[in-house]
Coordinates of C-alpha atoms in Angstrom, one line a residue:
M1 CA -3.8 18.4 -13.6
A2 CA -2.3 15.4 -15.5
L3 CA -0.3 12.8 -13.8
P4 CA 3.4 13.4 -14.0
P5 CA 5.2 11.0 -16.3
L6 CA 6.4 7.6 -15.1
Q7 CA 10.2 7.5 -14.4
H8 CA 12.3 4.4 -13.5
W9 CA 14.9 3.7 -10.8
T10 CA 17.0 0.5 -10.6
W11 CA 16.8 -1.3 -7.2
G12 CA 19.0 -4.2 -6.4
V13 CA 17.8 -7.0 -4.1
G14 CA 18.7 -10.7 -3.8
G15 CA 21.5 -10.3 -6.3
R16 CA 19.2 -9.0 -9.1
D17 CA 18.4 -5.5 -10.3
H18 CA 14.7 -4.5 -10.7
S19 CA 13.1 -1.6 -12.4
I20 CA 10.9 0.5 -10.0
G21 CA 8.4 2.9 -11.4
Y22 CA 7.7 6.2 -9.8
R23 CA 6.2 9.7 -10.4
H24 CA 7.6 13.0 -9.2
Q25 CA 5.5 16.1 -9.0
P26 CA 7.8 18.9 -7.9
G27 CA 6.6 21.6 -5.4
P28 CA 7.9 25.0 -4.4
E29 CA 11.7 25.3 -4.3
R30 CA 12.1 24.8 -0.6
A31 CA 9.1 22.5 -0.1
G32 CA 9.5 19.4 2.1
P33 CA 9.1 16.0 0.4
V34 CA 6.1 13.6 0.7
V35 CA 6.0 10.0 -0.6
L36 CA 2.7 8.4 -1.4
V37 CA 2.3 4.6 -1.3
H38 CA -0.5 2.7 -2.9
G39 CA -2.4 -0.4 -1.8
F40 CA -2.5 -3.9 -3.1
G41 CA -3.1 -4.2 -6.8
A42 CA -2.9 -0.5 -7.4
S43 CA 0.0 1.8 -8.4
S44 CA 1.4 5.4 -8.3
A45 CA -1.4 6.3 -10.8
H46 CA -4.0 5.8 -7.9
W47 CA -2.9 9.2 -6.6
R48 CA -4.2 10.8 -9.8
F49 CA -6.3 13.4 -7.9
N50 CA -3.8 14.1 -5.2
L51 CA -0.3 14.7 -6.7
G52 CA -1.2 17.9 -8.4
P53 CA -3.0 19.6 -5.4
L54 CA -0.4 18.4 -2.9
S55 CA 2.4 19.7 -5.0
A56 CA 1.2 23.3 -4.4
Q57 CA 3.0 23.0 -1.1
Q58 CA 5.0 19.8 -1.1
N59 CA 7.6 18.0 -3.3
C60 CA 5.5 15.0 -4.2
W61 CA 6.7 11.5 -5.0
A62 CA 4.6 8.3 -5.6
I63 CA 6.1 4.8 -6.0
D64 CA 5.1 1.6 -7.7
L65 CA 5.8 -1.2 -5.3
L66 CA 7.7 -4.2 -6.6
G67 CA 5.1 -6.5 -8.3
F68 CA 2.8 -3.7 -9.2
G69 CA 2.2 -0.9 -11.6
A70 CA 5.2 -0.3 -13.9
S71 CA 7.7 -2.0 -11.5
S72 CA 9.3 -5.3 -12.2
K73 CA 7.3 -8.4 -11.2
P74 CA 9.7 -11.1 -10.2
L75 CA 8.8 -14.6 -9.2
S76 CA 7.3 -15.0 -5.7
Q77 CA 9.0 -16.9 -2.9
L78 CA 6.6 -18.2 -0.3
R79 CA 7.6 -18.9 3.2
H80 CA 8.9 -22.5 3.8
E81 CA 9.3 -22.8 0.0
A82 CA 12.7 -23.4 -1.7
P83 CA 13.4 -20.2 -3.7
L84 CA 13.6 -20.3 -7.5
P85 CA 16.4 -18.2 -9.1
G86 CA 15.4 -14.5 -9.1
S87 CA 12.4 -15.0 -6.8
V88 CA 11.6 -12.6 -4.0
P89 CA 9.6 -12.9 -0.7
Y90 CA 6.8 -10.4 -1.3
G91 CA 5.8 -8.8 2.0
F92 CA 6.2 -5.8 4.3
D93 CA 9.9 -6.4 5.0
L94 CA 10.7 -6.4 1.2
W95 CA 8.4 -3.4 0.4
G96 CA 9.5 -1.5 3.5
K97 CA 13.2 -1.9 2.4
L98 CA 12.3 -0.8 -1.1
L99 CA 10.6 2.3 0.2
A100 CA 13.4 3.2 2.7
D101 CA 16.0 2.7 0.0
F102 CA 14.0 4.8 -2.5
V103 CA 13.7 7.7 0.1
Q104 CA 17.4 7.6 0.8
A105 CA 18.5 7.4 -2.8
L106 CA 16.1 9.7 -4.6
V107 CA 14.1 11.8 -2.2
L108 CA 16.4 12.9 0.7
P109 CA 19.6 14.0 -1.3
T110 CA 17.9 17.2 -2.4
A111 CA 15.2 17.5 0.3
A112 CA 14.8 20.7 2.3
A113 CA 13.1 18.9 5.2
P114 CA 12.6 15.4 6.5
V115 CA 10.4 13.2 4.4
Q116 CA 6.7 12.5 5.2
L117 CA 5.1 9.2 4.3
V118 CA 1.5 8.6 3.2
G119 CA 0.1 5.1 2.7
N120 CA -3.3 3.6 1.8
S121 CA -4.4 0.1 2.6
I122 CA -1.3 -2.2 2.6
G123 CA 0.6 0.9 1.7
G124 CA 0.1 1.9 5.3
L125 CA 1.9 -1.1 6.6
V126 CA 4.7 -0.4 4.0
V127 CA 5.2 3.1 5.3
L128 CA 5.1 2.0 8.9
R129 CA 7.8 -0.7 8.2
A130 CA 9.9 1.8 6.1
S131 CA 9.7 4.3 9.0
Q132 CA 11.2 1.8 11.3
L133 CA 14.1 1.2 8.9
L134 CA 14.6 4.9 8.3
Q135 CA 14.6 5.5 12.1
E136 CA 17.4 2.9 12.4
R137 CA 19.4 4.6 9.6
G138 CA 19.2 8.0 11.4
C139 CA 16.8 9.7 8.9
A140 CA 13.4 9.2 10.5
P141 CA 10.3 10.6 8.7
Q142 CA 8.8 13.8 10.1
Q143 CA 5.4 12.0 10.3
V144 CA 3.3 9.1 8.9
V145 CA -0.2 9.5 7.5
L146 CA -2.3 6.3 7.1
L147 CA -5.4 6.2 5.0
N148 CA -7.6 3.2 5.8
C149 CA -4.5 1.2 6.7
A150 CA -4.9 -2.5 6.2
Q151 CA -5.4 -4.0 9.7
R152 CA -4.3 -7.4 8.7
Q153 CA -7.4 -9.2 10.0
L154 CA -6.4 -11.9 7.5
D155 CA -3.2 -12.5 9.4
D156 CA -2.9 -15.8 11.1
K157 CA -2.2 -14.0 14.4
N158 CA -5.9 -12.9 14.3
A159 CA -7.2 -16.2 13.1
A160 CA -8.8 -17.2 16.4
A161 CA -11.3 -14.3 16.0
L162 CA -12.5 -15.4 12.6
P163 CA -15.7 -17.4 12.0
A164 CA -15.2 -21.2 12.2
L165 CA -15.8 -21.6 8.4
E166 CA -13.0 -19.1 7.6
Q167 CA -10.6 -20.8 10.0
W168 CA -11.4 -24.1 8.4
S169 CA -11.1 -22.8 4.8
R170 CA -7.9 -20.8 5.2
P171 CA -5.4 -23.7 4.7
L172 CA -7.3 -24.7 1.6
V173 CA -7.0 -21.1 0.2
K174 CA -3.3 -21.1 0.9
R175 CA -2.7 -24.4 -0.9
L176 CA -4.7 -23.2 -3.9
V177 CA -2.8 -20.0 -4.3
R178 CA 0.6 -21.8 -4.0
Q179 CA -0.2 -23.8 -7.1
R180 CA 0.7 -21.6 -10.1
A181 CA -1.2 -23.8 -12.6
L182 CA -4.4 -23.3 -10.6
L183 CA -3.7 -19.7 -9.8
R184 CA -3.3 -18.4 -13.3
P185 CA -6.9 -18.9 -14.5
L186 CA -8.1 -17.5 -11.2
F187 CA -6.0 -14.4 -11.6
A188 CA -7.2 -14.0 -15.2
T189 CA -10.7 -14.0 -13.9
V190 CA -10.2 -11.4 -11.1
A191 CA -8.1 -9.2 -13.4
R192 CA -11.1 -8.7 -15.9
P193 CA -12.6 -5.2 -16.0
L194 CA -16.1 -6.5 -14.9
F195 CA -14.7 -8.2 -11.8
V196 CA -12.6 -5.1 -11.0
R197 CA -15.7 -2.9 -11.3
Q198 CA -17.5 -5.3 -8.8
V199 CA -14.7 -4.9 -6.3
L200 CA -14.6 -1.2 -6.8
A201 CA -18.4 -1.0 -6.1
Q202 CA -17.6 -2.3 -2.6
A203 CA -14.4 -0.2 -2.1
Y204 CA -16.1 3.1 -3.3
P205 CA -19.6 3.0 -1.7
S206 CA -20.5 6.4 -3.1
G207 CA -19.5 5.2 -6.6
Q208 CA -17.7 8.6 -7.2
N209 CA -14.7 8.4 -9.5
V210 CA -15.3 4.8 -10.5
D211 CA -14.5 5.5 -14.1
A212 CA -12.9 3.9 -17.1
E213 CA -9.5 5.5 -16.2
L214 CA -9.6 3.9 -12.8
V215 CA -10.5 0.4 -14.1
E216 CA -7.7 0.6 -16.8
L217 CA -5.0 1.7 -14.3
L218 CA -5.9 -1.3 -12.2
V219 CA -6.2 -3.8 -15.0
Q220 CA -3.4 -2.7 -17.3
P221 CA -0.4 -3.9 -15.1
S222 CA -2.2 -7.3 -14.7
R223 CA -1.4 -7.9 -18.4
D224 CA 2.3 -7.7 -17.7
L225 CA 4.4 -10.9 -17.7
G226 CA 4.7 -12.0 -14.0
A227 CA 1.8 -10.0 -12.7
V228 CA 0.3 -13.1 -11.2
E229 CA 3.4 -13.5 -8.9
A230 CA 2.6 -10.6 -6.6
F231 CA -1.0 -12.0 -6.4
R232 CA 0.6 -15.4 -5.4
G233 CA 2.9 -13.6 -2.9
F234 CA -0.2 -12.4 -1.0
V235 CA 0.0 -15.7 0.8
N236 CA 3.0 -14.4 2.7
L237 CA 0.8 -11.6 4.2
F238 CA -1.1 -14.2 6.2
S239 CA 1.9 -14.3 8.5
D240 CA 3.6 -10.9 8.4
H241 CA 3.7 -7.6 10.3
I242 CA 0.4 -6.2 11.6
A243 CA -0.3 -2.5 12.2
P244 CA -0.7 -2.6 16.0
E245 CA 2.7 -4.3 16.4
L246 CA 4.4 -1.6 14.2
L247 CA 2.5 1.3 15.9
D248 CA 3.6 0.1 19.3
Q249 CA 7.3 0.4 18.2
L250 CA 7.0 3.8 16.4
E251 CA 8.5 6.9 17.8
L252 CA 7.2 9.5 15.4
P253 CA 3.8 11.3 14.8
V254 CA 1.1 9.3 13.0
R255 CA -2.2 10.6 11.8
L256 CA -5.1 8.6 10.6
L257 CA -7.6 9.5 7.9
W258 CA -10.4 6.9 7.5
G259 CA -13.3 6.4 5.1
A260 CA -15.9 5.4 7.6
A261 CA -17.9 3.3 5.1
D262 CA -14.9 1.0 4.4
P263 CA -16.3 -2.6 4.0
W264 CA -13.0 -4.2 4.9
E265 CA -11.2 -2.0 7.5
P266 CA -13.6 -0.9 10.2
L267 CA -13.4 2.6 11.6
A268 CA -13.9 1.1 15.1
E269 CA -10.5 -0.5 15.0
A270 CA -8.9 2.7 14.0
Q271 CA -10.6 4.4 16.9
R272 CA -9.1 1.8 19.2
W273 CA -5.7 2.5 17.8
A274 CA -6.1 6.2 18.5
E275 CA -7.0 5.5 22.1
H276 CA -4.2 3.0 22.7
F277 CA -1.1 4.3 20.8
D278 CA 0.7 7.4 22.0
C279 CA 2.2 8.0 18.5
I280 CA -1.3 8.7 17.0
Q281 CA -1.9 12.4 17.1
E282 CA -5.1 12.6 15.2
L283 CA -8.0 10.6 13.6
E284 CA -10.4 12.1 11.1
A285 CA -13.3 10.0 9.7
L286 CA -15.1 10.7 6.4
E287 CA -18.7 9.6 6.4
G288 CA -20.0 7.7 3.4
V289 CA -16.4 7.2 2.0
G290 CA -14.8 3.8 1.6
H291 CA -11.4 2.1 1.4
C292 CA -9.6 4.5 -0.9
P293 CA -10.7 7.9 0.3
H294 CA -7.9 9.8 -1.6
D295 CA -9.4 8.6 -4.9
E296 CA -13.1 8.4 -4.1
A297 CA -13.3 11.8 -2.3
P298 CA -10.2 13.8 -3.2
E299 CA -12.2 17.1 -2.6
L300 CA -12.4 16.0 1.1
V301 CA -9.0 14.4 1.5
N302 CA -6.7 16.9 -0.2
P303 CA -7.4 19.8 2.2
I304 CA -6.9 17.6 5.2
L305 CA -3.6 16.2 3.8
Q306 CA -2.4 19.7 2.9
R307 CA -3.1 20.9 6.5
W308 CA -1.4 17.9 8.1
L309 CA 1.6 17.9 5.8
A310 CA 2.1 21.6 6.3

């Protein structure tokens, strides 16, 4: 099934209006809604193999986070930096508010049941933060599903556990990324198809579904004016919410689906979460699958999501 067409919603933040891209795949008339949230550098199109199958029983939405996909890409405001006009502090508070506002404005008004949220990689942190905000607003999600949630080992709160070389080099990396003149040529390099394919070879260990369509959906938004700003805003994630902190405060069911061959987010950490946090109802691991299981192995992921979302 082809992806549903992109639509646009206007979201106001910081005194400015921003265009937010999203896709809507309607389900059965009385179906409950689910919102799918992508990871860093991806977009709603990354759910290309999931929106159609899930819409057999759910009313499906997928959003482009601010700074990615077809959404606006405003200037980045880093912490301890004087803001430029129109700049935004990229991070989980900003994206969590965006998702919570999107759910309330577009998803819930016609919903037949509470929303369910699904997030991959940093999208997992976004749905956790949005769930907190929706709880505070009296419209808590029915449940949250995390696919290889980013565990934020890069966060400064975890820096003591890093190798000495990484602890030493981190301040240099931060200073480099802050400098737009230095960052632009670096971004131009990492946004090239060849480099993207090299990263995908790590993220998708089986190599399945690493095709021209995937490379293009990742590379195309990087050509937009301002695309480098979300990349620069990644510096804010060095000191932001981390998953254990958010899970400890959550009062709704959470399920974990994990590609066990993820090179960046180890399954062992997810297993520790499942043992420690009462909100986690279930953990299912997929052997031989990497960081983006929904796109690498949709034939395994979709039946599990259908069962959980039902």
